[in-house]
PDB file of C-alpha atoms in Angstrom:
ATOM      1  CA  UNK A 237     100.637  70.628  58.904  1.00 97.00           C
ATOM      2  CA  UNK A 238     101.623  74.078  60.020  1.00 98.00           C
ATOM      3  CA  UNK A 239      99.993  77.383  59.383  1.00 98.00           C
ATOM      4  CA  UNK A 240     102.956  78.333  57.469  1.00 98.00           C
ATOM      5  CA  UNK A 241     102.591  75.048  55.297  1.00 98.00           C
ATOM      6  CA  UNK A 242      98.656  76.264  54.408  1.00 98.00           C
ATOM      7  CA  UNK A 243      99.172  79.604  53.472  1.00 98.00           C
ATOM      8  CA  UNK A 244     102.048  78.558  51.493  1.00 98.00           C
ATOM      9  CA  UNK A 245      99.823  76.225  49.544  1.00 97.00           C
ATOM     10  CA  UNK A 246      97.424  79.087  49.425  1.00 96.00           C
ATOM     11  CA  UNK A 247     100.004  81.229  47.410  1.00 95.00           C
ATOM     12  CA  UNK A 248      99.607  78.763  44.672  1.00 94.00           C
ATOM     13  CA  UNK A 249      95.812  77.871  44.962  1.00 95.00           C
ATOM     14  CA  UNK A 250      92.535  78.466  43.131  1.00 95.00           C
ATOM     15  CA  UNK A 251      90.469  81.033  44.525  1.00 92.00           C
ATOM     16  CA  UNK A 252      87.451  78.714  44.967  1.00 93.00           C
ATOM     17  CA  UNK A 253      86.507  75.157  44.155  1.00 96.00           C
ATOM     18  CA  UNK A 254      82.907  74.262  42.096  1.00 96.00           C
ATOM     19  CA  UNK A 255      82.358  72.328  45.802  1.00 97.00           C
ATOM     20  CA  UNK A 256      83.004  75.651  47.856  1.00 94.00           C
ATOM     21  CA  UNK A 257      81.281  77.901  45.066  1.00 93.00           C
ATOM     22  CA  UNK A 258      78.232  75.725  45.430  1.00 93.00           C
ATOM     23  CA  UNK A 259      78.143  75.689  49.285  1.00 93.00           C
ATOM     24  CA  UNK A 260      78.810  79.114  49.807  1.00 86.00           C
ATOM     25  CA  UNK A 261      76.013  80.170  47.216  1.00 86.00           C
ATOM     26  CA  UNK A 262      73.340  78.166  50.018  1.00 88.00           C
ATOM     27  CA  UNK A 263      75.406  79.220  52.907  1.00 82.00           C
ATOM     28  CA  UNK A 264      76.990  82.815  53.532  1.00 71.00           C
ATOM     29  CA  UNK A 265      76.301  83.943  50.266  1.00 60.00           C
ATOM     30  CA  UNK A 266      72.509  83.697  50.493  1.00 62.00           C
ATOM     31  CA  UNK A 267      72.454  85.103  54.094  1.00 64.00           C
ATOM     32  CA  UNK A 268      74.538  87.922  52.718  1.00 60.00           C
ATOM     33  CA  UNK A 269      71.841  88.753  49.935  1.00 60.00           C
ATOM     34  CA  UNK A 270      69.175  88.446  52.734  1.00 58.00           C
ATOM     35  CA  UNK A 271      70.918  90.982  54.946  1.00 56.00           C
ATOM     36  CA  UNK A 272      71.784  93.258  51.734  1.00 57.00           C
ATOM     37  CA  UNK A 273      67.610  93.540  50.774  1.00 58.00           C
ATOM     38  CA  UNK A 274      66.258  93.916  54.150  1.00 63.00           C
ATOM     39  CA  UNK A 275      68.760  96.438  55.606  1.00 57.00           C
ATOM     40  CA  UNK A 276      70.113  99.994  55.181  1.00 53.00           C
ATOM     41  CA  UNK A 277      72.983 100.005  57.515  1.00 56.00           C
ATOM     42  CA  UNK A 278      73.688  96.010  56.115  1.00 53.00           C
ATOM     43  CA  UNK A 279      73.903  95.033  60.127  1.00 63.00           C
ATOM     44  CA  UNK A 280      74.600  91.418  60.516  1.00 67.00           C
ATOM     45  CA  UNK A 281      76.840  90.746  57.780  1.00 61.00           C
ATOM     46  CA  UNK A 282      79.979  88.715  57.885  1.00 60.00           C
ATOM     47  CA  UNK A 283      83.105  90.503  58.348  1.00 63.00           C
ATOM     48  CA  UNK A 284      85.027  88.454  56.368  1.00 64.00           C
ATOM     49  CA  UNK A 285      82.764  89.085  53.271  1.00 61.00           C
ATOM     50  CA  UNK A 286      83.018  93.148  54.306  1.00 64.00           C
ATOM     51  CA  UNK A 287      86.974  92.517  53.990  1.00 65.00           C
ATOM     52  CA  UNK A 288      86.421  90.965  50.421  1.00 60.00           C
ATOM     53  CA  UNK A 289      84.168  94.121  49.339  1.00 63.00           C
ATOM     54  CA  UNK A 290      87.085  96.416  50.271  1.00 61.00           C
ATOM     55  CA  UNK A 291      90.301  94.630  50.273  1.00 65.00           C
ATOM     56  CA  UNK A 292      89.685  91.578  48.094  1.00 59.00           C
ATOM     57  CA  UNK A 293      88.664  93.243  44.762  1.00 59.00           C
ATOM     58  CA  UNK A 294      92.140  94.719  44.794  1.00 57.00           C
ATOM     59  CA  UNK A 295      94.195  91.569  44.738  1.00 59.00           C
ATOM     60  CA  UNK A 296      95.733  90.016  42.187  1.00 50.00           C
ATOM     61  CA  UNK A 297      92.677  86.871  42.680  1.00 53.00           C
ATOM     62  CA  UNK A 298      90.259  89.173  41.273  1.00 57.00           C
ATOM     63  CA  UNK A 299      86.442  87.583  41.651  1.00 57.00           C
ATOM     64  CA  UNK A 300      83.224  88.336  41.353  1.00 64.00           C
ATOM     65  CA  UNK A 301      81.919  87.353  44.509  1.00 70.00           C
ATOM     66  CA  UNK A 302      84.112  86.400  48.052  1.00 81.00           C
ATOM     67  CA  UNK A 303      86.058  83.614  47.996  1.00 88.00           C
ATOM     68  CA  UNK A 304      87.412  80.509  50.453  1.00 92.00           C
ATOM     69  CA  UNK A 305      91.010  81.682  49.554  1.00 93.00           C
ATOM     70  CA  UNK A 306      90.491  85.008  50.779  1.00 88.00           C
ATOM     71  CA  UNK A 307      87.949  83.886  53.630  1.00 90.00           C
ATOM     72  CA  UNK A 308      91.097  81.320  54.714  1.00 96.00           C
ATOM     73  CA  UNK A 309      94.251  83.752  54.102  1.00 94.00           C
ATOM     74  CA  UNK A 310      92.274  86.487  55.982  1.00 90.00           C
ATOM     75  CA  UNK A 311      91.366  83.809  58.655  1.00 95.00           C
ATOM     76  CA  UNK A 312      94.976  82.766  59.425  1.00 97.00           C
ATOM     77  CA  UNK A 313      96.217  86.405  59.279  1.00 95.00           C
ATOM     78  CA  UNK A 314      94.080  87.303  62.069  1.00 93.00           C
ATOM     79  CA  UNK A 315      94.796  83.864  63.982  1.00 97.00           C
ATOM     80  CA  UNK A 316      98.598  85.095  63.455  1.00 98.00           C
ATOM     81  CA  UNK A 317      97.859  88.310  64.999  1.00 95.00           C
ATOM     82  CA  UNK A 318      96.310  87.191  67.643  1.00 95.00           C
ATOM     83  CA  UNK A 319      99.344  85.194  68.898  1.00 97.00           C
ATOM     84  CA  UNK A 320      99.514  81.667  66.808  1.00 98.00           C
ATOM     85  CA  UNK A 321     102.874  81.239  64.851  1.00 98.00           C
ATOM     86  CA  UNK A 322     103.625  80.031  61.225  1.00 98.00           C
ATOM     87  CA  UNK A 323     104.538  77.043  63.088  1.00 98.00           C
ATOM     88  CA  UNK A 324     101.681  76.233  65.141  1.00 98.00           C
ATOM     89  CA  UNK A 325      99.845  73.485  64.266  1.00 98.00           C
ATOM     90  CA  UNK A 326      97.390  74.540  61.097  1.00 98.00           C
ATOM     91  CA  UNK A 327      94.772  71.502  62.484  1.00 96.00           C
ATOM     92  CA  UNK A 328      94.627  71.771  66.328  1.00 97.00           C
ATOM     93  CA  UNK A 329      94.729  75.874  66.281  1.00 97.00           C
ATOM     94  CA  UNK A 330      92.658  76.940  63.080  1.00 97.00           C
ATOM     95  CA  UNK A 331      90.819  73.702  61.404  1.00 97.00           C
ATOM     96  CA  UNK A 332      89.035  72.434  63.871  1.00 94.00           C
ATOM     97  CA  UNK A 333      87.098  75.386  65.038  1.00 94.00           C
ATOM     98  CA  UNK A 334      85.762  76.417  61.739  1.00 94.00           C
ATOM     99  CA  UNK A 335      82.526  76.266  61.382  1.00 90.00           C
ATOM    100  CA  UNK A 336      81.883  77.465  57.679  1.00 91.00           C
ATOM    101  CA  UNK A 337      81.098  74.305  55.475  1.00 93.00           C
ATOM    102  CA  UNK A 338      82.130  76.141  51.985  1.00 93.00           C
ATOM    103  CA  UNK A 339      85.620  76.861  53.808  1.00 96.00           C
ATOM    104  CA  UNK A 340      85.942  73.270  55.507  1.00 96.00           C
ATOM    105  CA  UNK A 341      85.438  71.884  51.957  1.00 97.00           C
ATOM    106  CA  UNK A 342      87.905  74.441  49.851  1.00 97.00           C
ATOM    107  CA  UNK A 343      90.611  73.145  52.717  1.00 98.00           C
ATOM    108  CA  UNK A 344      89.724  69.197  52.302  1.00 97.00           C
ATOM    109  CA  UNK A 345      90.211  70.122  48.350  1.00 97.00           C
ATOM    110  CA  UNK A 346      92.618  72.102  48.310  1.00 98.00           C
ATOM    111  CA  UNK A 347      94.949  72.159  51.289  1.00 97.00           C
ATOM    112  CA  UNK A 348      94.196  68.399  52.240  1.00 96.00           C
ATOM    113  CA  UNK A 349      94.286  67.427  48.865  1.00 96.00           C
ATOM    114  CA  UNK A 350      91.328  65.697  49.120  1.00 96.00           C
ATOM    115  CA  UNK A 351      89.305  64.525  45.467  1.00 96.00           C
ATOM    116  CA  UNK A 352      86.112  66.478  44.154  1.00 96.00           C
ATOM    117  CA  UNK A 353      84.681  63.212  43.445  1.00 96.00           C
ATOM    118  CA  UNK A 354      84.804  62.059  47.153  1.00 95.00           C
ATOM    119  CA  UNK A 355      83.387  65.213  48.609  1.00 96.00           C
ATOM    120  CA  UNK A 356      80.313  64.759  45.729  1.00 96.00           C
ATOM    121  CA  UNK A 357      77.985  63.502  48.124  1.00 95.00           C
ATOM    122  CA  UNK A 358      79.200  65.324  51.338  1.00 95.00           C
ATOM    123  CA  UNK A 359      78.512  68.435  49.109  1.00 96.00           C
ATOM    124  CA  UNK A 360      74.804  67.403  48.376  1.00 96.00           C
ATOM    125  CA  UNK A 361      74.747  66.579  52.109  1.00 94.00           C
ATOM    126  CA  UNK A 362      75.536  70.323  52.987  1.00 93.00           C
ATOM    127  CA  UNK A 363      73.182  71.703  50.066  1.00 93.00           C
ATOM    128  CA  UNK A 364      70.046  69.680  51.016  1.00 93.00           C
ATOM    129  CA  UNK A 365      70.964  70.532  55.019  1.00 91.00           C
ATOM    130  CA  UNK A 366      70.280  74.069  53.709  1.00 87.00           C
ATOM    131  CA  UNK A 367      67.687  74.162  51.553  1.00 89.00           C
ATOM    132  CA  UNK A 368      65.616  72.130  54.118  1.00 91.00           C
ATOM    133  CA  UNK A 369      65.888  75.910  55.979  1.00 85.00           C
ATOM    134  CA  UNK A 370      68.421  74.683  58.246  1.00 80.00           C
ATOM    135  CA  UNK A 371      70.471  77.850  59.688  1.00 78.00           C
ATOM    136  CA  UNK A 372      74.376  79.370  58.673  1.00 73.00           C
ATOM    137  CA  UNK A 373      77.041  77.270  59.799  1.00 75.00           C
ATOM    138  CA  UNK A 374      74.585  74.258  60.849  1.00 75.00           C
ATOM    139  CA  UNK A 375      76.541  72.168  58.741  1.00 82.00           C
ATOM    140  CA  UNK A 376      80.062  71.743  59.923  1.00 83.00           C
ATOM    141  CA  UNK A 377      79.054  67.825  61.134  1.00 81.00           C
ATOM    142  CA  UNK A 378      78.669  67.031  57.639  1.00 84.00           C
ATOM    143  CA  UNK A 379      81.603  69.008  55.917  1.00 88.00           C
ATOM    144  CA  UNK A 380      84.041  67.555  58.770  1.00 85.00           C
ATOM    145  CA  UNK A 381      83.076  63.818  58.480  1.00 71.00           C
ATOM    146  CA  UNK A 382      85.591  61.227  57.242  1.00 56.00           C
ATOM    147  CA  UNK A 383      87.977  63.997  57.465  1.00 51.00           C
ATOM    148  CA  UNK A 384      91.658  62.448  58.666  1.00 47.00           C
TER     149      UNK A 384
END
């Protein structure tokens, strides 16, 4: 699959998934509200959630908090400007280096068109991995398994 092919699919695609809503609320999304609390100057926090705050608001996916189609597009924009091509391969360039659980999971649901139901107990995998105080993007092992 190319990058061209993903953010195609993107154009059509949910902003988040109840899987990659739950994950991120455990993951990035509670180290953002951390960060947020204890700091002033809000040092330390993602970029990519920064980019949402300004940039993400305004589009036409309007949502309350950052979301995996935004954290993705954004992703692959940057990977484009930084010298990939719509047809580079969208797995051996981009996929595999992510780290971010909530985003591996929105692209098994949504761009790999894999099922909810079979990602139910990889997603309470991740969750437990996290509330057992286990750091950010710790979890990729889990979120990648059984993956093609």
């Amino acid at each position: 699959m190319t990058i061209g092919t993903v953010l195609k699919k993107l154009e059509q695609s949910v902003p988040d998934t109840e899987h990659s809503k739950r994950i991120f609320d455990v993951e990035e999304g509670e180290q953002d509200k951390c960060f947020q609390s204890i700091s002033t100057s809000n040092s330390g926090r993602r970029d990519w959630i920064i980019l949402w705050e300004i940039y993400g608001r305004k589009s036409e996916n309007l949502t309350e908090s950052p979301n995996q189609k935004f954290h993705l597009k954004n992703y692959l924009e940057f990977k484009l400007q930084n010298g990939l091509h719509l047809s580079d391969n969208f797995y051996v360039f981009c996929y595999r280096y992510i780290s971010n659980s909530a985003l591996i999971i929105y692209i098994r649901e949504i761009i790999f068109d894999e099922s909810r139901d079979a990602l139910d107990s990889v997603v309470e995998q991740i969750i437990s991995h996290y509330k057992q105080g286990n750091k950010i993007n710790s979890s990729s092992r889990y979120a990648k398994r059984s993956t093609l």
